[in-house]
mmCIF file of C-alpha atoms in Angstrom:
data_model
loop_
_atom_site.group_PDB
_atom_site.id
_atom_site.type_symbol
_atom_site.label_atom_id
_atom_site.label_comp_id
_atom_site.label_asym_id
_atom_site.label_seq_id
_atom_site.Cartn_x
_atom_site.Cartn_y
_atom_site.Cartn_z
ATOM 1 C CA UNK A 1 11.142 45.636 64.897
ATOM 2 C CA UNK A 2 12.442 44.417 61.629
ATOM 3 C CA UNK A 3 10.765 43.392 58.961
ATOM 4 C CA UNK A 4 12.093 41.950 55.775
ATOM 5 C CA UNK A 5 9.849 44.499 53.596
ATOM 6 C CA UNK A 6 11.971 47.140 55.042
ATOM 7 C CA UNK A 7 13.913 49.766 52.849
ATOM 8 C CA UNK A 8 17.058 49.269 54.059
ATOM 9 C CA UNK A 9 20.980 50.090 52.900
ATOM 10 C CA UNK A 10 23.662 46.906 51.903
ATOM 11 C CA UNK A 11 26.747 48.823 51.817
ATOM 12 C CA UNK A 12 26.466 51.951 49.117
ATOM 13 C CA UNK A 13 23.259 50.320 47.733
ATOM 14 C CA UNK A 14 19.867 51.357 48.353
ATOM 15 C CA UNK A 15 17.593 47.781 48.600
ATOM 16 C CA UNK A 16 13.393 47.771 48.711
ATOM 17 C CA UNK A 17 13.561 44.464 50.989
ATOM 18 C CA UNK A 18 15.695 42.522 53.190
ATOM 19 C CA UNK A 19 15.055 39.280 50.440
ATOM 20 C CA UNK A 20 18.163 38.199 48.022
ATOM 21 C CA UNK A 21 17.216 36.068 45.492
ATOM 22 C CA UNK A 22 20.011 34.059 44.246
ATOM 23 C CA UNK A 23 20.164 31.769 41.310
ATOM 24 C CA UNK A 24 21.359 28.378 40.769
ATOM 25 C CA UNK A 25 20.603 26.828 37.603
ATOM 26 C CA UNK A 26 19.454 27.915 34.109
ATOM 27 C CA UNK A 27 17.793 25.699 31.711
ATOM 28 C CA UNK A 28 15.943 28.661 29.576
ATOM 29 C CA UNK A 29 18.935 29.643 27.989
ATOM 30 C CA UNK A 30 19.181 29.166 23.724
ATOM 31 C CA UNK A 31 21.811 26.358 23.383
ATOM 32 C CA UNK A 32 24.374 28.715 22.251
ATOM 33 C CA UNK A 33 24.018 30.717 25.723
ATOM 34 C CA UNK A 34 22.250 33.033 24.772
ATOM 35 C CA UNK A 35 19.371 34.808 27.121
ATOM 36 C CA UNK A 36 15.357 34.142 25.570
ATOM 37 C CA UNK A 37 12.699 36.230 25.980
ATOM 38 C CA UNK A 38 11.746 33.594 29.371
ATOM 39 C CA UNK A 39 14.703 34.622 30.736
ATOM 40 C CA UNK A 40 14.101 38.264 30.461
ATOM 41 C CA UNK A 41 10.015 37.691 31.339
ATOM 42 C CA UNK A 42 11.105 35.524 34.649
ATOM 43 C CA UNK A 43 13.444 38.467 35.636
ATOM 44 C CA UNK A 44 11.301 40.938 35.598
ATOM 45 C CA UNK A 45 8.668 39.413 37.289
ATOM 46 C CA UNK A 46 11.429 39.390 40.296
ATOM 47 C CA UNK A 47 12.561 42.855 40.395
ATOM 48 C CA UNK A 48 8.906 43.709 40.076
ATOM 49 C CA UNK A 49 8.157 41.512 43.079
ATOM 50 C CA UNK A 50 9.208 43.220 46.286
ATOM 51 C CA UNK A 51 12.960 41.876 46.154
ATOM 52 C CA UNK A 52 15.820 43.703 47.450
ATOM 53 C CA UNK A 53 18.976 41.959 45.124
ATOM 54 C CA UNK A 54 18.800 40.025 42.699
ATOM 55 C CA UNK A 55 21.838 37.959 42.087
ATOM 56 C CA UNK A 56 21.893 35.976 38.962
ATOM 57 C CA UNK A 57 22.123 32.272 38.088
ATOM 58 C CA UNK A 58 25.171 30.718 37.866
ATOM 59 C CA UNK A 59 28.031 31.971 35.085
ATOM 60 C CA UNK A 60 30.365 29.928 34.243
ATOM 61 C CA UNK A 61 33.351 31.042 33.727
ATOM 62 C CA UNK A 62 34.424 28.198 31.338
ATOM 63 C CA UNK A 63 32.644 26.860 28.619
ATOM 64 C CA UNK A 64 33.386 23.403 29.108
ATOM 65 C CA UNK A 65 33.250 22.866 32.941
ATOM 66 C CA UNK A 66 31.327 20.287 34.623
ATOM 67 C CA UNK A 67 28.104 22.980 34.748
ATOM 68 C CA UNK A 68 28.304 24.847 32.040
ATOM 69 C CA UNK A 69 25.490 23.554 30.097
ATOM 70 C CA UNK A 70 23.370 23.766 33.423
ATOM 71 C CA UNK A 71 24.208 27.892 33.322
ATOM 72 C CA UNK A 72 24.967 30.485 31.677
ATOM 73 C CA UNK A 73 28.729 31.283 30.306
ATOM 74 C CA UNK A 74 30.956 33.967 29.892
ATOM 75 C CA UNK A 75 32.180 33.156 26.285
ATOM 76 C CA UNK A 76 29.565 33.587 23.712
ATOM 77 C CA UNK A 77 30.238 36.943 22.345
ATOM 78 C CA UNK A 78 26.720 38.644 22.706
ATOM 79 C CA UNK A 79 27.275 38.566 26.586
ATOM 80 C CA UNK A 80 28.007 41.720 27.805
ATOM 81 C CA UNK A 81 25.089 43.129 24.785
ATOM 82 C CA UNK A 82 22.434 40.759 26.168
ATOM 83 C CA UNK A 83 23.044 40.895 29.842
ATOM 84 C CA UNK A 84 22.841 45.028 29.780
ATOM 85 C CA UNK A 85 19.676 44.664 28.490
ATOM 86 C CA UNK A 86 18.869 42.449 31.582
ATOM 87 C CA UNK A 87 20.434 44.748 33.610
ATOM 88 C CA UNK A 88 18.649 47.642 32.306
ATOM 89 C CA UNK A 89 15.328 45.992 32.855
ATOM 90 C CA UNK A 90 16.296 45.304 36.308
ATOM 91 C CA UNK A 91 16.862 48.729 37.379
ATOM 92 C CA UNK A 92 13.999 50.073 35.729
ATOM 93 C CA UNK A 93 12.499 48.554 39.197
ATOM 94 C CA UNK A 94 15.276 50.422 41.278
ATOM 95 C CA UNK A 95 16.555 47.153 42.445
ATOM 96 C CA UNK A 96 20.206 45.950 41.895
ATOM 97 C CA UNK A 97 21.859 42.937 40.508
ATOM 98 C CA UNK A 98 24.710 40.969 40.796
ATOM 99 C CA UNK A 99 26.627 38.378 38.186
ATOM 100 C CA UNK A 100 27.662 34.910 40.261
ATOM 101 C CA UNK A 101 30.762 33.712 39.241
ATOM 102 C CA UNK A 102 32.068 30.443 39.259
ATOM 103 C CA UNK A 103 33.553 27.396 37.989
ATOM 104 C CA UNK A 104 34.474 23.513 39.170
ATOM 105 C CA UNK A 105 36.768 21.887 37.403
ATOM 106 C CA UNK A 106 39.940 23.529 35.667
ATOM 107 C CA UNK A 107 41.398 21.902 32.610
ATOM 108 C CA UNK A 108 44.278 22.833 30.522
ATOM 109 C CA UNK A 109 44.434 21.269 26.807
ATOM 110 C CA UNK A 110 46.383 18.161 27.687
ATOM 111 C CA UNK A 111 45.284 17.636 31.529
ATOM 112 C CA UNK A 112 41.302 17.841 32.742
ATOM 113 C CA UNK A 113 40.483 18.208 36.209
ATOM 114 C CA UNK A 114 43.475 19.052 37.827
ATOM 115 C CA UNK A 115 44.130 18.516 41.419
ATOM 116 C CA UNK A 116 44.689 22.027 43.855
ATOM 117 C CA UNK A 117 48.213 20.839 44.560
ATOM 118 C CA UNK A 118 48.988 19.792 40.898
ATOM 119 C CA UNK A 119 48.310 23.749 39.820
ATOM 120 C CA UNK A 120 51.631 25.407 38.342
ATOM 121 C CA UNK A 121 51.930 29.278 39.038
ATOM 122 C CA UNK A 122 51.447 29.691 35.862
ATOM 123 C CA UNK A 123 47.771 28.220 35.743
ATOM 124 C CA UNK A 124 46.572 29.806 39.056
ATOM 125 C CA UNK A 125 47.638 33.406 37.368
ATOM 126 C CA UNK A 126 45.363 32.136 34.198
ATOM 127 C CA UNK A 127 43.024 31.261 36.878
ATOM 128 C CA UNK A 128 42.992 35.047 38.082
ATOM 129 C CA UNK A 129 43.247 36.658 34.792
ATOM 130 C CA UNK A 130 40.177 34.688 33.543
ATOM 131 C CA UNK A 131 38.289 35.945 36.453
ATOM 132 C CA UNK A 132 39.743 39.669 36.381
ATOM 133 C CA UNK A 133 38.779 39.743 32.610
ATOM 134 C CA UNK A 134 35.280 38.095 33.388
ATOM 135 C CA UNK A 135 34.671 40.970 35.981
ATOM 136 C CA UNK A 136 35.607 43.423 33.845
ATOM 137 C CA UNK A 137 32.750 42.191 31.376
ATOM 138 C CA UNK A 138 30.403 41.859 34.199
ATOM 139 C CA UNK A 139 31.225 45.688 35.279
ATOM 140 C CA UNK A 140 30.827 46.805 31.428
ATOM 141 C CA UNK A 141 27.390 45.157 31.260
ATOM 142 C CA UNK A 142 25.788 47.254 34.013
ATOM 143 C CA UNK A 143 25.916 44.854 37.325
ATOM 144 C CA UNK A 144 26.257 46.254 39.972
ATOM 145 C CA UNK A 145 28.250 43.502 41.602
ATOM 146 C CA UNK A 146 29.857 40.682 41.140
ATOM 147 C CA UNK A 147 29.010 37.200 43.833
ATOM 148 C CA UNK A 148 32.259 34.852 43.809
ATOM 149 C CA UNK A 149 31.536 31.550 44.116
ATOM 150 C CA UNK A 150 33.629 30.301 47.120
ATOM 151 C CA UNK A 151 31.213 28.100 48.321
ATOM 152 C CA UNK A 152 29.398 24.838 48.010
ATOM 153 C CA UNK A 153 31.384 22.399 46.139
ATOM 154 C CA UNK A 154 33.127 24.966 43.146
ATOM 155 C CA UNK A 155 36.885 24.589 42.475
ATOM 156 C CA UNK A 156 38.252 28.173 44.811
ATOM 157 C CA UNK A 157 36.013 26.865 47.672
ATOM 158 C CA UNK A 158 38.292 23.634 47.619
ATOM 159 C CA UNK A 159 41.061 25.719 46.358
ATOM 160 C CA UNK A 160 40.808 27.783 50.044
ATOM 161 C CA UNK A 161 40.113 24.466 52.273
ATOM 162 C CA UNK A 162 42.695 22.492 53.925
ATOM 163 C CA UNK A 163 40.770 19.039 52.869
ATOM 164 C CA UNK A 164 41.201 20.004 49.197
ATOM 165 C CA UNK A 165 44.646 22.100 49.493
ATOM 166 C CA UNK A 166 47.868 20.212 50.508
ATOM 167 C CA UNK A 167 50.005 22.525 48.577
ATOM 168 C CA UNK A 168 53.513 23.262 50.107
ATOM 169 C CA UNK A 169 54.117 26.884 48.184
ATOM 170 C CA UNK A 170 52.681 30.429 49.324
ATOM 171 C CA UNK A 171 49.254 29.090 47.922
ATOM 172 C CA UNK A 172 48.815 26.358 50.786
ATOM 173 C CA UNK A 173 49.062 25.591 54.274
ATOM 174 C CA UNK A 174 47.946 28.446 56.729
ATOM 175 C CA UNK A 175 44.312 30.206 55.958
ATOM 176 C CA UNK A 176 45.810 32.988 54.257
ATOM 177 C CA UNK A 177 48.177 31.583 52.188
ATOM 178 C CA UNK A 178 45.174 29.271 51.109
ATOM 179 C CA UNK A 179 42.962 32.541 50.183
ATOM 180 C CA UNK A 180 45.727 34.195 48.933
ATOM 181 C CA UNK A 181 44.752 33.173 45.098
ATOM 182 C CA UNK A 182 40.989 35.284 46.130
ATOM 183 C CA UNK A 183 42.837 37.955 47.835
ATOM 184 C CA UNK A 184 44.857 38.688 44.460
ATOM 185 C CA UNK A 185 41.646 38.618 42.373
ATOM 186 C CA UNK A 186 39.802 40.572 44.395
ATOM 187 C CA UNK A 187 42.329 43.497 44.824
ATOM 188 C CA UNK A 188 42.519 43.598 40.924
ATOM 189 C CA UNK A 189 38.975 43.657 40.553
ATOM 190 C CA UNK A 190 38.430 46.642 43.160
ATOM 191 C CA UNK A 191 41.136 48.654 41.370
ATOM 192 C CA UNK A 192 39.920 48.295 37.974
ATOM 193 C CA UNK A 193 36.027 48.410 38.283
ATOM 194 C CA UNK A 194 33.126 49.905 39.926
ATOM 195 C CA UNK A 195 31.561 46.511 41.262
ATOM 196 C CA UNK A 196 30.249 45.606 44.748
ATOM 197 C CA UNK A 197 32.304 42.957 45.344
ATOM 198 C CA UNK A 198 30.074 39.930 47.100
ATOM 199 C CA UNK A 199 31.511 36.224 48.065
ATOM 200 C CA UNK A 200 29.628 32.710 48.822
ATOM 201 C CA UNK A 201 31.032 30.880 51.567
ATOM 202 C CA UNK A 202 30.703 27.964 53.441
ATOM 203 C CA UNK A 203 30.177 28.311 56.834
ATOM 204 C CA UNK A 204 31.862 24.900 57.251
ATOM 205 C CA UNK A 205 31.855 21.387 55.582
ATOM 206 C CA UNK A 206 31.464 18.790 58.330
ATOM 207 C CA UNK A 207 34.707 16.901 56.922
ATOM 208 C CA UNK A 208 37.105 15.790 59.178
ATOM 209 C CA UNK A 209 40.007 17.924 58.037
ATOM 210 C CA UNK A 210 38.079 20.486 56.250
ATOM 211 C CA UNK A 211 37.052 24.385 57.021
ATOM 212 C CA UNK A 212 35.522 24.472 60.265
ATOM 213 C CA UNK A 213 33.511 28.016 61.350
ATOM 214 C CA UNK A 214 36.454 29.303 63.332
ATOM 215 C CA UNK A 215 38.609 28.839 60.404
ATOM 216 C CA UNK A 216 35.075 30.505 57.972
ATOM 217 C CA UNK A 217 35.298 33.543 60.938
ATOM 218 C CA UNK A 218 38.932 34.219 59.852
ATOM 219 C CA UNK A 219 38.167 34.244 56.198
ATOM 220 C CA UNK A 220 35.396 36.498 56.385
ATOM 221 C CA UNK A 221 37.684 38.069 58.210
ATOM 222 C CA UNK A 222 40.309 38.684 55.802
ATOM 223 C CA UNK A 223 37.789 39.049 53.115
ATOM 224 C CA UNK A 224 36.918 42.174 54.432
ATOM 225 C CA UNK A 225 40.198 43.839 55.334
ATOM 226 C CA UNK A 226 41.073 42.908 51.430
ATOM 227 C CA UNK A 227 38.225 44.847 50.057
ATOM 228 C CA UNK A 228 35.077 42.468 50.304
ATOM 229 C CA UNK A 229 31.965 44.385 50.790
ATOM 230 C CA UNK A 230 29.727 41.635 51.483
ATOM 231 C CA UNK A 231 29.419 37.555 52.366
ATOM 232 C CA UNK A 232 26.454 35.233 51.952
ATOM 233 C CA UNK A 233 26.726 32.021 53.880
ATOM 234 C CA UNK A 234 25.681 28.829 52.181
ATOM 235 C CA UNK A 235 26.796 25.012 53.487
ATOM 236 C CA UNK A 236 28.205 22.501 50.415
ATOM 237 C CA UNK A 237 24.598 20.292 49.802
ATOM 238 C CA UNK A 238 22.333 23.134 51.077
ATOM 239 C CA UNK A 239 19.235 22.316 48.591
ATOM 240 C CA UNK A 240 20.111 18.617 49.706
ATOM 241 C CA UNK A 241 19.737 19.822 53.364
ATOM 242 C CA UNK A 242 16.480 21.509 53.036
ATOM 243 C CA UNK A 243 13.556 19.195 52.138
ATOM 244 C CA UNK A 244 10.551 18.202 53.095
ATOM 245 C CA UNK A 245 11.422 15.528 55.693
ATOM 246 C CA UNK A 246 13.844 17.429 57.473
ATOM 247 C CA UNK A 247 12.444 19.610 59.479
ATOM 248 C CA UNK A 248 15.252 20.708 61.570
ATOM 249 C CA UNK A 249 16.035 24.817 62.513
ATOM 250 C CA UNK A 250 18.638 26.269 59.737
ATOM 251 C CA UNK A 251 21.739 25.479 60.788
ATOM 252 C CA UNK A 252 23.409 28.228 59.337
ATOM 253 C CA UNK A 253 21.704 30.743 61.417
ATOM 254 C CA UNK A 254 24.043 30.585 64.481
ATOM 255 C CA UNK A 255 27.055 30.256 61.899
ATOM 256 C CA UNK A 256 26.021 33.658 60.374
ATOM 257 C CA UNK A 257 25.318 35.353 63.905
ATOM 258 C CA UNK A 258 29.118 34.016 64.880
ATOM 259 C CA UNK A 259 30.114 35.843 61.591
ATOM 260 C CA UNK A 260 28.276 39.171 61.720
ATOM 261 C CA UNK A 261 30.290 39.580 64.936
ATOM 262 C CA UNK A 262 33.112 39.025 63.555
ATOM 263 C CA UNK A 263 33.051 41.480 60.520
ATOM 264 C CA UNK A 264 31.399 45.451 59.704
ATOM 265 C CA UNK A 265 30.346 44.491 56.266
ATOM 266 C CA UNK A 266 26.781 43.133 55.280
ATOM 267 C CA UNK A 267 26.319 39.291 55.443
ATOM 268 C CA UNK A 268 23.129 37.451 53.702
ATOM 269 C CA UNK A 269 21.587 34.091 55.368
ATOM 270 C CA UNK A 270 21.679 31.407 53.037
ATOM 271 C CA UNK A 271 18.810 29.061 52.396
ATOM 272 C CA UNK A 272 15.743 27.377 53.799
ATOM 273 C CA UNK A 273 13.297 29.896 54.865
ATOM 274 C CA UNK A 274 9.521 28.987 53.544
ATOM 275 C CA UNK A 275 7.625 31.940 55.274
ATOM 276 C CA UNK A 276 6.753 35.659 55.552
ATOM 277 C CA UNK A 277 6.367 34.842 59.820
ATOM 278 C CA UNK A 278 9.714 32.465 59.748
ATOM 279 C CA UNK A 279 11.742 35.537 58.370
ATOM 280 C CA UNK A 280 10.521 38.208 60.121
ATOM 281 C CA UNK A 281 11.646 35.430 63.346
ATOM 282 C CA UNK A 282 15.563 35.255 62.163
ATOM 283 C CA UNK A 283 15.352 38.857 61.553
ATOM 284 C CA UNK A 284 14.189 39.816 64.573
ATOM 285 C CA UNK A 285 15.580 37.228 66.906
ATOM 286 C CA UNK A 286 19.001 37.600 65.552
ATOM 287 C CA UNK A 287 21.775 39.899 63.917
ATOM 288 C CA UNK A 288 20.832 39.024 60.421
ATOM 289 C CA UNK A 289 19.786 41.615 58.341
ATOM 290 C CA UNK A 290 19.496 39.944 54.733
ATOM 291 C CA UNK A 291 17.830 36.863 53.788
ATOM 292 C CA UNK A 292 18.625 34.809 50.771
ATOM 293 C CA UNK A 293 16.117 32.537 48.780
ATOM 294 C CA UNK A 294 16.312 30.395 45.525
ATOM 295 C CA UNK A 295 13.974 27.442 45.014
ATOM 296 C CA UNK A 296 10.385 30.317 46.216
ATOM 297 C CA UNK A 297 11.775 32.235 43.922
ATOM 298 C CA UNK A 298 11.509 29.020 41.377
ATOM 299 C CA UNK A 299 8.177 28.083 42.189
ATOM 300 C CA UNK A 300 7.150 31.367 41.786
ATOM 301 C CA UNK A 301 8.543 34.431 40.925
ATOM 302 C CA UNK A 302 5.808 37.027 42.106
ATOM 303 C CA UNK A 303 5.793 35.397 45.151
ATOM 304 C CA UNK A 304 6.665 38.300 47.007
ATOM 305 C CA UNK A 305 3.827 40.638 45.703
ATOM 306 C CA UNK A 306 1.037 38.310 47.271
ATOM 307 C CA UNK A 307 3.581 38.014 50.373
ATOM 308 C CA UNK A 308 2.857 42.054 51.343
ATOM 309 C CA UNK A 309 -0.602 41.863 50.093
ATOM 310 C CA UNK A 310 -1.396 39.042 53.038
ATOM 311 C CA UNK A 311 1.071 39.710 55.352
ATOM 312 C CA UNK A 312 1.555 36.115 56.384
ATOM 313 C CA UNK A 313 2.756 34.484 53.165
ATOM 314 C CA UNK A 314 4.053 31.019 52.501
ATOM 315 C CA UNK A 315 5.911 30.211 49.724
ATOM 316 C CA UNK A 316 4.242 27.461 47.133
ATOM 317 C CA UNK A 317 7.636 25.411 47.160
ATOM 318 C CA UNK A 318 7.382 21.969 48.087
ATOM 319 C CA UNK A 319 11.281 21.488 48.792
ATOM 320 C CA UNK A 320 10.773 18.444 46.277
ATOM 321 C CA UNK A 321 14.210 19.565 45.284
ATOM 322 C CA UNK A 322 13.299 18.704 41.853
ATOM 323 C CA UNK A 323 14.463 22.174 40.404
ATOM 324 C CA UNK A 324 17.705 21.126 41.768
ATOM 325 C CA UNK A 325 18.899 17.512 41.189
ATOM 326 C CA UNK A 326 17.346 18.011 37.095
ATOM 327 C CA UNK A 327 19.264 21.326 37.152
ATOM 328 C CA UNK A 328 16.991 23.290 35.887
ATOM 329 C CA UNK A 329 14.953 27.227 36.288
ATOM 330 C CA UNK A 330 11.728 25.813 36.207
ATOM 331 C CA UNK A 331 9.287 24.383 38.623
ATOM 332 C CA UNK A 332 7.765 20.832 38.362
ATOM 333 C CA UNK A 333 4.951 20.839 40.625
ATOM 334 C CA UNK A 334 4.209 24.599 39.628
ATOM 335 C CA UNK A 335 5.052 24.502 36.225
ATOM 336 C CA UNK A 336 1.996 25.532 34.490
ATOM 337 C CA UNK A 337 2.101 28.951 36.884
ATOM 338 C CA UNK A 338 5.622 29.770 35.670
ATOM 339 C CA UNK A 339 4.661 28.896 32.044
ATOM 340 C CA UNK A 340 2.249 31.442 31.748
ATOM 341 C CA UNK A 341 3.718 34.296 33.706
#
């Protein structure tokens, strides 16, 4: 029997849970980007917690894109000082942590927002430079991985789907061609640091024309065989999915069984488990190993030290959703808990 307190391994890294708690949105930062003393008092409480990986809240990798001031950014120049010291403190707990990367819109001085197709070579190798030379900061600041955003609605997760891509050159048409811009980044990255190398993917879109889970199979796929060493599966409007009045089964679950068959390499659950009993169910009734969760982890960070203390936890999150449509790390209906932690 699993359980999702178990010590377990997620590729060369040693994890005290099955639980990955991912960020989203950071609203504690100091204007200039800076990390506070919250920031560093709300991780801790997490590694302290029970949690197996800890991957961060979103980094932008521009300063100017359309979520920057929702996160945190690469470009202020204490970042690689401040986020060792996070680092640091996270490991004092023996658990490991990962940077998430992303970005939505990509501008050029003279042209915002520019279209997949309207990309010259030229930008796309900016593109992969900016996130080589990212990584390479992540890697110097002591993370011990780095979590791609190609999921949800950021600009490579449209940059990879047919809906988005109509490109005619060797960066559109067939899947790989389309991934071929993540392949090249990727292969730079594992020659030039030491980083576990993670991505977020869709396990399909529900457009008409867009990625379908065949077509998510044989990325994850080629993800693997071009160094990936993990996947966590997420849908575009996940938070939107999971509220209170929908009540339906994760859909994801059967996408990230179809997956797991599909590839050797470990790949996370994404989103909407409320339960100690609910997650020891997917784990045990299906080939998922690792569990993510954001919003619990919102609500309250130390959730998962009363969770082994009763045994039958449930998390305090409402699924209001607030946290996520005002973009922010704090909870609204438990804010006074998280204000004095």
């Amino acid at each position: 029997m699993k359980d999702l307190f178990d010590l377990c391994r997620f590729g060369d890294l040693k994890l005290n849970s099955r639980i990955v708690r991912t960020g989203l949105w950071e609203s504690e930062r100091e204007t200039s980007g800076n990390l506070t003393p919250e920031i560093y008092n709300r991780y801790e409480h997490i590694a302290a917690s029970g949690v197996g990986l800890i991957i961060t809240e979103l980094i932008s990798l521009y300063p100017r894109d359309a979520f920057s001031k929702y996160s945190h950014t690469m470009h202020y120049t204490q970042f690689v000082r401040e986020a060792k010291d996070l680092t640091d403190l996270v490991h004092v707990y023996g658990v490991p942590i990962f940077a998430q990367l992303g970005f939505v819109k990509y501008n050029k001085p003279a042209e915002h927002n520019l279209n997949i197709e309207d990309l010259s070579i030229d930008d796309i190798r900016k593109i992969q430079t900016d996130m080589v030379i990212a990584a390479q900061k992540i890697d110097y600041a002591g993370f011990d991985g780095i979590q791609i955003g190609l999921g949800n609605y950021y600009f490579l997760s449209r940059f990879i789907n047919p809906n988005f891509n109509s490109r005619t050159d060797k960066y559109g048409g067939s899947t790989f061609n389309r991934l071929r811009i993540v392949l090249e980044i990727i292969k730079v990255i594992k020659d030039n640091t030491k980083l576990h190398v993670n991505c977020r993917l869709n396990a399909f879109d529900g457009s008409k024309n867009g990625m379908t889970l065949d077509e998510t199979v044989e990325v994850a796929k080629l993800l693997e065989k071009y160094g990936v060493d993990s996947i966590q599966i997420t849908r575009p409007r996940s938070p939107q999915f999971f509220t209170r009045e929908n009540k339906q089964d994760n859909p994801l679950i059967e996408a990230t069984d179809r997956i797991i068959e599909n590839v050797s390499i470990p790949v996370i659950l994404g989103g909407g488990s409320t339960s100690q009993k609910q997650i020891n169910d997917i784990l045990n009734h299906s080939k998922i190993d690792f569990i993510s969760m954001q919003r619990p982890f919102v609500a309250d960070p130390s959730f998962l030290v009363d969770w082994q203390i009763e045994g039958n936890g449930t998390t305090k999150c409402k699924t209001c959703n607030n946290c996520y449509w005002k973009k922010t790390s704090t909870c609204f209906i438990n804010r006074s808990a998280t204000l004095n932690l």
